[in-house]
PDB file of C-alpha atoms in Angstrom:
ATOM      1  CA  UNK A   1       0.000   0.000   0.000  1.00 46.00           C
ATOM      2  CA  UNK A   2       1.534   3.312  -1.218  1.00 47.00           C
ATOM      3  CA  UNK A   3       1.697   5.845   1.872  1.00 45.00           C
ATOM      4  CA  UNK A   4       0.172   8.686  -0.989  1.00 50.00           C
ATOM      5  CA  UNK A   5      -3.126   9.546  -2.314  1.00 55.00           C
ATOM      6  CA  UNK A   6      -5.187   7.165  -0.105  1.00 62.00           C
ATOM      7  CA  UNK A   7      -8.411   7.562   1.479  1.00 72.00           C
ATOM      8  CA  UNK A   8      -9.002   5.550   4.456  1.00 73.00           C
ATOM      9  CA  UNK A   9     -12.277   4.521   6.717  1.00 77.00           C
ATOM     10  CA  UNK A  10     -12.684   2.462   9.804  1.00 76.00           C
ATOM     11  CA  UNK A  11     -16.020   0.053   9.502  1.00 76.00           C
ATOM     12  CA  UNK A  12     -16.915  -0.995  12.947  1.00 79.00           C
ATOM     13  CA  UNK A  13     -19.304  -3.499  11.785  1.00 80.00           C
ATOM     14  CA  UNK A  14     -17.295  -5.747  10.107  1.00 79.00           C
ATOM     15  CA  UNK A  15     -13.541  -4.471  12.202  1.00 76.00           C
ATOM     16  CA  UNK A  16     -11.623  -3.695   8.779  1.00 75.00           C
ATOM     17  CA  UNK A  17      -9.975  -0.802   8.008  1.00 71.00           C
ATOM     18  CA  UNK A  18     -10.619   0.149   4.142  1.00 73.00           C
ATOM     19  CA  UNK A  19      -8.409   1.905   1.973  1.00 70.00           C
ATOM     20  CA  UNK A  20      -9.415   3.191  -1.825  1.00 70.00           C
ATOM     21  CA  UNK A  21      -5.502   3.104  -3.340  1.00 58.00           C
ATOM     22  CA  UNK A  22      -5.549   6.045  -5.421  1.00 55.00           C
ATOM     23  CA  UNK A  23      -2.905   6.940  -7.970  1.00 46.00           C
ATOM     24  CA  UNK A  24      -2.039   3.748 -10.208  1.00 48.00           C
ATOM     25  CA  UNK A  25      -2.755   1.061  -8.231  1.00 50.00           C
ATOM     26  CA  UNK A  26      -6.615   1.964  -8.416  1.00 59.00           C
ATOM     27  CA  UNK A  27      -8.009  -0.429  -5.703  1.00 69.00           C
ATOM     28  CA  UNK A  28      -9.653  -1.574  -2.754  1.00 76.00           C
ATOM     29  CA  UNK A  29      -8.107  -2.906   0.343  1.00 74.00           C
ATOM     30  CA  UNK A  30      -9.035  -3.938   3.829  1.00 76.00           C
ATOM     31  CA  UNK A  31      -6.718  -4.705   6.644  1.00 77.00           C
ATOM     32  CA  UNK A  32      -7.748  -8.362   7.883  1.00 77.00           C
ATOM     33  CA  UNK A  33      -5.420  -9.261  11.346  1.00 78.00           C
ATOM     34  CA  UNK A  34      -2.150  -8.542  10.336  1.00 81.00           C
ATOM     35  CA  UNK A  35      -2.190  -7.867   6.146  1.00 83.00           C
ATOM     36  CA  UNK A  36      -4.140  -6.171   3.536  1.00 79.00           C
ATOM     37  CA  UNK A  37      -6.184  -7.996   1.585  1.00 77.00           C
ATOM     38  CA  UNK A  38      -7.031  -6.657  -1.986  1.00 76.00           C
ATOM     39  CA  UNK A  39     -10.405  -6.886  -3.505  1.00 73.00           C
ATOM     40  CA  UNK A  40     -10.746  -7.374  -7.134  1.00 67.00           C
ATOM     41  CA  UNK A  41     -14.433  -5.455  -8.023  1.00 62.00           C
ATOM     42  CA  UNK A  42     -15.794  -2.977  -9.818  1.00 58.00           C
ATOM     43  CA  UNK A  43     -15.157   0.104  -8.331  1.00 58.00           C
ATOM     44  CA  UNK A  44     -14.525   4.055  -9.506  1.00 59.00           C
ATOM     45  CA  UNK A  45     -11.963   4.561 -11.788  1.00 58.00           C
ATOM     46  CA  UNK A  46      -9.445   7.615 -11.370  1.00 54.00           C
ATOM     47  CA  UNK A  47      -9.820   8.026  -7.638  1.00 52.00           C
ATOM     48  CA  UNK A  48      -6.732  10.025  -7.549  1.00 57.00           C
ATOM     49  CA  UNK A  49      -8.388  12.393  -4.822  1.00 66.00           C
ATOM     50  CA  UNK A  50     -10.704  10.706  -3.469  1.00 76.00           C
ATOM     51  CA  UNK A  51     -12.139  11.562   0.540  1.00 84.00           C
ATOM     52  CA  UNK A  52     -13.638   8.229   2.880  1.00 87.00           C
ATOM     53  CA  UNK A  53     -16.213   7.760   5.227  1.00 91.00           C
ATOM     54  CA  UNK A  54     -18.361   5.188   6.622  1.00 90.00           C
ATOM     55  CA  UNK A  55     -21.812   5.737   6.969  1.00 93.00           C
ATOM     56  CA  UNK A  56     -22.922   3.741  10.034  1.00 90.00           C
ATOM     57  CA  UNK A  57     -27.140   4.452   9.365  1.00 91.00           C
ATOM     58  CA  UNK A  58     -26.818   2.479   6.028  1.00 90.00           C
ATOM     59  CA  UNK A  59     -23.634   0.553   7.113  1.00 90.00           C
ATOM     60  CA  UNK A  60     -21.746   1.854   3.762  1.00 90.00           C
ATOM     61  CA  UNK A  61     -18.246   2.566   2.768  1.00 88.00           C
ATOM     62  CA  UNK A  62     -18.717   6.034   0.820  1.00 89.00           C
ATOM     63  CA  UNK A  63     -16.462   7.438  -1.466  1.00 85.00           C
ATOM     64  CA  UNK A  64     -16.371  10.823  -3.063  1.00 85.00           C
ATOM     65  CA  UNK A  65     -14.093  11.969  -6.231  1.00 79.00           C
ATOM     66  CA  UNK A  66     -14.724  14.918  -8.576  1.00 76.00           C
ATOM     67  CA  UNK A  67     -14.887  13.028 -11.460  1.00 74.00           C
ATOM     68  CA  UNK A  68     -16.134  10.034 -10.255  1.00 76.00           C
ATOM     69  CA  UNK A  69     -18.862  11.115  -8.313  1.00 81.00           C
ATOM     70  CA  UNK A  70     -19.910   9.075  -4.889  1.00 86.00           C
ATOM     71  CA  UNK A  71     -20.008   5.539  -4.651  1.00 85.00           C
ATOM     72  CA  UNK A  72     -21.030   3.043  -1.933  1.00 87.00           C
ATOM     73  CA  UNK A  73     -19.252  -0.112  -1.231  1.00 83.00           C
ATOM     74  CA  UNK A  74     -20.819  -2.771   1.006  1.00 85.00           C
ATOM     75  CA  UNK A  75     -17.574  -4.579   1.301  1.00 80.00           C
ATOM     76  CA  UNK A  76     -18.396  -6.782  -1.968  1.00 78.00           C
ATOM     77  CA  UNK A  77     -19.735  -4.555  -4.828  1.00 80.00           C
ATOM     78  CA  UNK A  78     -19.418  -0.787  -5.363  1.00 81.00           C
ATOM     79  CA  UNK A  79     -22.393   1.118  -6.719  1.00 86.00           C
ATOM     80  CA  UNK A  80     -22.675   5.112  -7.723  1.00 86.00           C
ATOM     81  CA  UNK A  81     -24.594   7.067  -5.619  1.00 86.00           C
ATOM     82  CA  UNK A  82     -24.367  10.307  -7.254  1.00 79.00           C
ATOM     83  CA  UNK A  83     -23.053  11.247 -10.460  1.00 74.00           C
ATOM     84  CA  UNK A  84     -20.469  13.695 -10.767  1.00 70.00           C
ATOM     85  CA  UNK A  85     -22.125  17.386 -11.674  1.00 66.00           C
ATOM     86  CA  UNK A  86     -20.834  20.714 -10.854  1.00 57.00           C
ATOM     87  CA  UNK A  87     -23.890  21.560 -10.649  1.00 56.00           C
ATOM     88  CA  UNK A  88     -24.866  19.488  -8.018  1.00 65.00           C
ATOM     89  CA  UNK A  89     -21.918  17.755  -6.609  1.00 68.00           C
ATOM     90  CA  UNK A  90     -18.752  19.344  -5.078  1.00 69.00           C
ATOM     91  CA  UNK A  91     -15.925  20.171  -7.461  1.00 76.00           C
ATOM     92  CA  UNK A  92     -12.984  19.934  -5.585  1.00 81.00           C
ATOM     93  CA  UNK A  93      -9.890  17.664  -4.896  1.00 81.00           C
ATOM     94  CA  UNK A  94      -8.265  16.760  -1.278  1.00 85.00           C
ATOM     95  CA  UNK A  95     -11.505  17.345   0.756  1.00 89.00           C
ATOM     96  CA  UNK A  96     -12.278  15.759   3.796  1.00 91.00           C
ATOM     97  CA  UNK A  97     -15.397  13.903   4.096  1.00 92.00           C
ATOM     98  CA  UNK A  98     -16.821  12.803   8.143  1.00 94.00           C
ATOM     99  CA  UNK A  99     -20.146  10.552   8.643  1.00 94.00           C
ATOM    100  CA  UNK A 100     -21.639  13.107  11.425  1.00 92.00           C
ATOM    101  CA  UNK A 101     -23.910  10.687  12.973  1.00 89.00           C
ATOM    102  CA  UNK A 102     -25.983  13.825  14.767  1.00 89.00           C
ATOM    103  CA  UNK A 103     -27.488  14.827  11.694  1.00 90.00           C
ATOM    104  CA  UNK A 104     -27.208  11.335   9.826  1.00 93.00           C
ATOM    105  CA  UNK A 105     -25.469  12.677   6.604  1.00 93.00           C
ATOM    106  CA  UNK A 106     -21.997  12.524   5.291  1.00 93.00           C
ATOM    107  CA  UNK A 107     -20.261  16.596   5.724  1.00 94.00           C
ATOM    108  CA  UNK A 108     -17.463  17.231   3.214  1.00 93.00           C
ATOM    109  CA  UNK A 109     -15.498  20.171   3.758  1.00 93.00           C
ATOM    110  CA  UNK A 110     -12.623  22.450   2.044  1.00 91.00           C
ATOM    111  CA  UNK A 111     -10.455  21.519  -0.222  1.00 89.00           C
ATOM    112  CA  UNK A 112      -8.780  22.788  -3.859  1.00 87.00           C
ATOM    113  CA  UNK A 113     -10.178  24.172  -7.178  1.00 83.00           C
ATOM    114  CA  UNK A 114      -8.164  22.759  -9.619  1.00 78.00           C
ATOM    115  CA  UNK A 115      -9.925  25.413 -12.358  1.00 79.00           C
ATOM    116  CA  UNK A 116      -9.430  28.538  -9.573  1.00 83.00           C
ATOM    117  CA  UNK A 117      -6.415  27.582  -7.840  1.00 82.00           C
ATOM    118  CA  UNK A 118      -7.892  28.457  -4.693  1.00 86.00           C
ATOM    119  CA  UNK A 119      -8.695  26.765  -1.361  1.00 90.00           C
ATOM    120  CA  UNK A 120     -12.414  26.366  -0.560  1.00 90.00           C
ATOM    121  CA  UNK A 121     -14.354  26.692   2.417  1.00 92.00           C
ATOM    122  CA  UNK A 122     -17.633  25.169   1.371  1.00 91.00           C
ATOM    123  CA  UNK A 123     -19.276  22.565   3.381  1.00 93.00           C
ATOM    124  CA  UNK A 124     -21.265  20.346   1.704  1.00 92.00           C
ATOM    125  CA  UNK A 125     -24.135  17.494   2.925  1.00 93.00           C
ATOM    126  CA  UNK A 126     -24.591  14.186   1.265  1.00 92.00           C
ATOM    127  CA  UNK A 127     -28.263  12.604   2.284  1.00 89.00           C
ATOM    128  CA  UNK A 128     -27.613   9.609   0.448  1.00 87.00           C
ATOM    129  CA  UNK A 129     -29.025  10.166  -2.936  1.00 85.00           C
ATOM    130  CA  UNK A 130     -27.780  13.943  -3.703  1.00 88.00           C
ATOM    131  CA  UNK A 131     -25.059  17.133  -2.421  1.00 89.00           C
ATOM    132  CA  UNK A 132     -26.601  20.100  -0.396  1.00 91.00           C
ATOM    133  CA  UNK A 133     -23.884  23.297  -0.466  1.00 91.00           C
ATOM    134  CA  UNK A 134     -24.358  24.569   3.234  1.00 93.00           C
ATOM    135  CA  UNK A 135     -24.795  27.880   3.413  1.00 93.00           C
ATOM    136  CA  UNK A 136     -22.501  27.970   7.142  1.00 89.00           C
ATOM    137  CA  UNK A 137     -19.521  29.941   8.078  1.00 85.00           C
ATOM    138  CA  UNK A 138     -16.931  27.530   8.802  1.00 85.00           C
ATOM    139  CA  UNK A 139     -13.442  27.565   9.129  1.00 91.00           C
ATOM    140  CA  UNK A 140     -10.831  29.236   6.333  1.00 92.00           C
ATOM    141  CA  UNK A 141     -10.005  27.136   2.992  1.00 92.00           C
ATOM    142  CA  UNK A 142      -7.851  24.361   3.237  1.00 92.00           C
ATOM    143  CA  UNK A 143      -6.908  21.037   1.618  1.00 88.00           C
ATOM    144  CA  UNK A 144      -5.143  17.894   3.311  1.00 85.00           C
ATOM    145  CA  UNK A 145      -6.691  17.973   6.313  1.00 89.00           C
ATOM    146  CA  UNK A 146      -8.864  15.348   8.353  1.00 89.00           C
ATOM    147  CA  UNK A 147     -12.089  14.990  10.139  1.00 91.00           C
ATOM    148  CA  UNK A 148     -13.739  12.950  12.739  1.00 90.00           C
ATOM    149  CA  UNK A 149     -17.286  12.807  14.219  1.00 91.00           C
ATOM    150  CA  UNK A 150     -16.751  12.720  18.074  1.00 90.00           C
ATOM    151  CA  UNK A 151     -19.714  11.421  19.886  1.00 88.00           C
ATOM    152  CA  UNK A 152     -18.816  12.922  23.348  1.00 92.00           C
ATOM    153  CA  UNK A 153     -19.262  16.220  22.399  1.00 91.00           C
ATOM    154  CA  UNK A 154     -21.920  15.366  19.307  1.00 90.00           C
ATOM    155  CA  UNK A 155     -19.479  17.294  16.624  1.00 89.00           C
ATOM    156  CA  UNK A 156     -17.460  17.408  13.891  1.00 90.00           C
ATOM    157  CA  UNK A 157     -14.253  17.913  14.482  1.00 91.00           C
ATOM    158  CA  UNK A 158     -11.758  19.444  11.814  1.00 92.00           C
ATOM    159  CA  UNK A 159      -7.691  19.351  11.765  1.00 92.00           C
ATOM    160  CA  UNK A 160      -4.576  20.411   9.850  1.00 92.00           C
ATOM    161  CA  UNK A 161      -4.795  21.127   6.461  1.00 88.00           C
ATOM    162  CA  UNK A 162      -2.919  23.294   4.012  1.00 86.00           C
ATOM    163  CA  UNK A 163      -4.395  27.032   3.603  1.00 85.00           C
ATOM    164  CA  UNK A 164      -2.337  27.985   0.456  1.00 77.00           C
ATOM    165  CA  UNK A 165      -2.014  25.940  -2.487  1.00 67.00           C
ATOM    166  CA  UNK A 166       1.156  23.807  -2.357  1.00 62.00           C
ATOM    167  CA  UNK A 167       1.908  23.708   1.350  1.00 55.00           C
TER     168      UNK A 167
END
């Protein structure tokens, strides 16, 4: 497993870590015990900047990429969710993307306009079948940062991140 351009989520159900290898290897892998274990399926192409979450209400993988769109993966077979549209779908590369089990929908956040060259600070809500754009303050721009829902506190919880392209 390359240490670049991988997208990672933790399914408690089933105790496997997956991982969506971006870049060339273009796969799926699960840590099983002590190894990763590929998984030859049909899954999104081109996931060079892809963002991971699990959904624990549907008990789903999801993936989002700009291109791609987001996909679900039940730990067998992938299937789209939502087409990639600018029109209706985020257009941005090295997001972050947190289940936020208070409000039951997948939150992406930030990230980089490829076509603007700037960092956004657009959140975004996934119910399942299509994007929302949030219109909420947040935090400034960034890209290459992580989220995490924490249940203690009932929040999404942002951190790191580069606020100026190519840092």
């Amino acid at each position: 497993l390359s240490p670049t351009q991988n997208a990672l989520a933790w399914n408690p159900r089933t105790q496997r870590l997956t991982a969506t290898a971006n870049t060339q290897l273009d796969r799926t892998l699960t840590l099983e015990g002590s190894g990763w274990t590929p998984h030859n399926n049909i899954r999104p192409t081109g996931q060079r900047t892809a963002t991971t979450a699990y959904d624990s209400l549907r008990g789903l993988t999801m993936i989002y990429e700009r291109l791609d769109g987001t996909w679900e993966w039940d730990g067998t077979v992938y299937r789209q969710a939502a087409p990639a549209s600018p029109l209706t779908a985020p257009n941005v590369e090295d997001a972050a993307m947190v289940f936020d089990e208070a409000c039951g929908d997948l939150i992406l956040f930030g990230g980089f306009n490829l076509s603007s060259n700037n960092m956004l600070a657009d959140t975004w809500r996934f119910d399942g079948t299509k994007w929302q754009k949030l219109p909420i303050a947040g935090p400034p721009g960034r890209s290459r940062h992580t989220m995490f829902y924490d249940p203690v506190r009932n929040a999404t919880i942002l951190f790191g991140g580069a606020v100026k392209p190519n840092t």
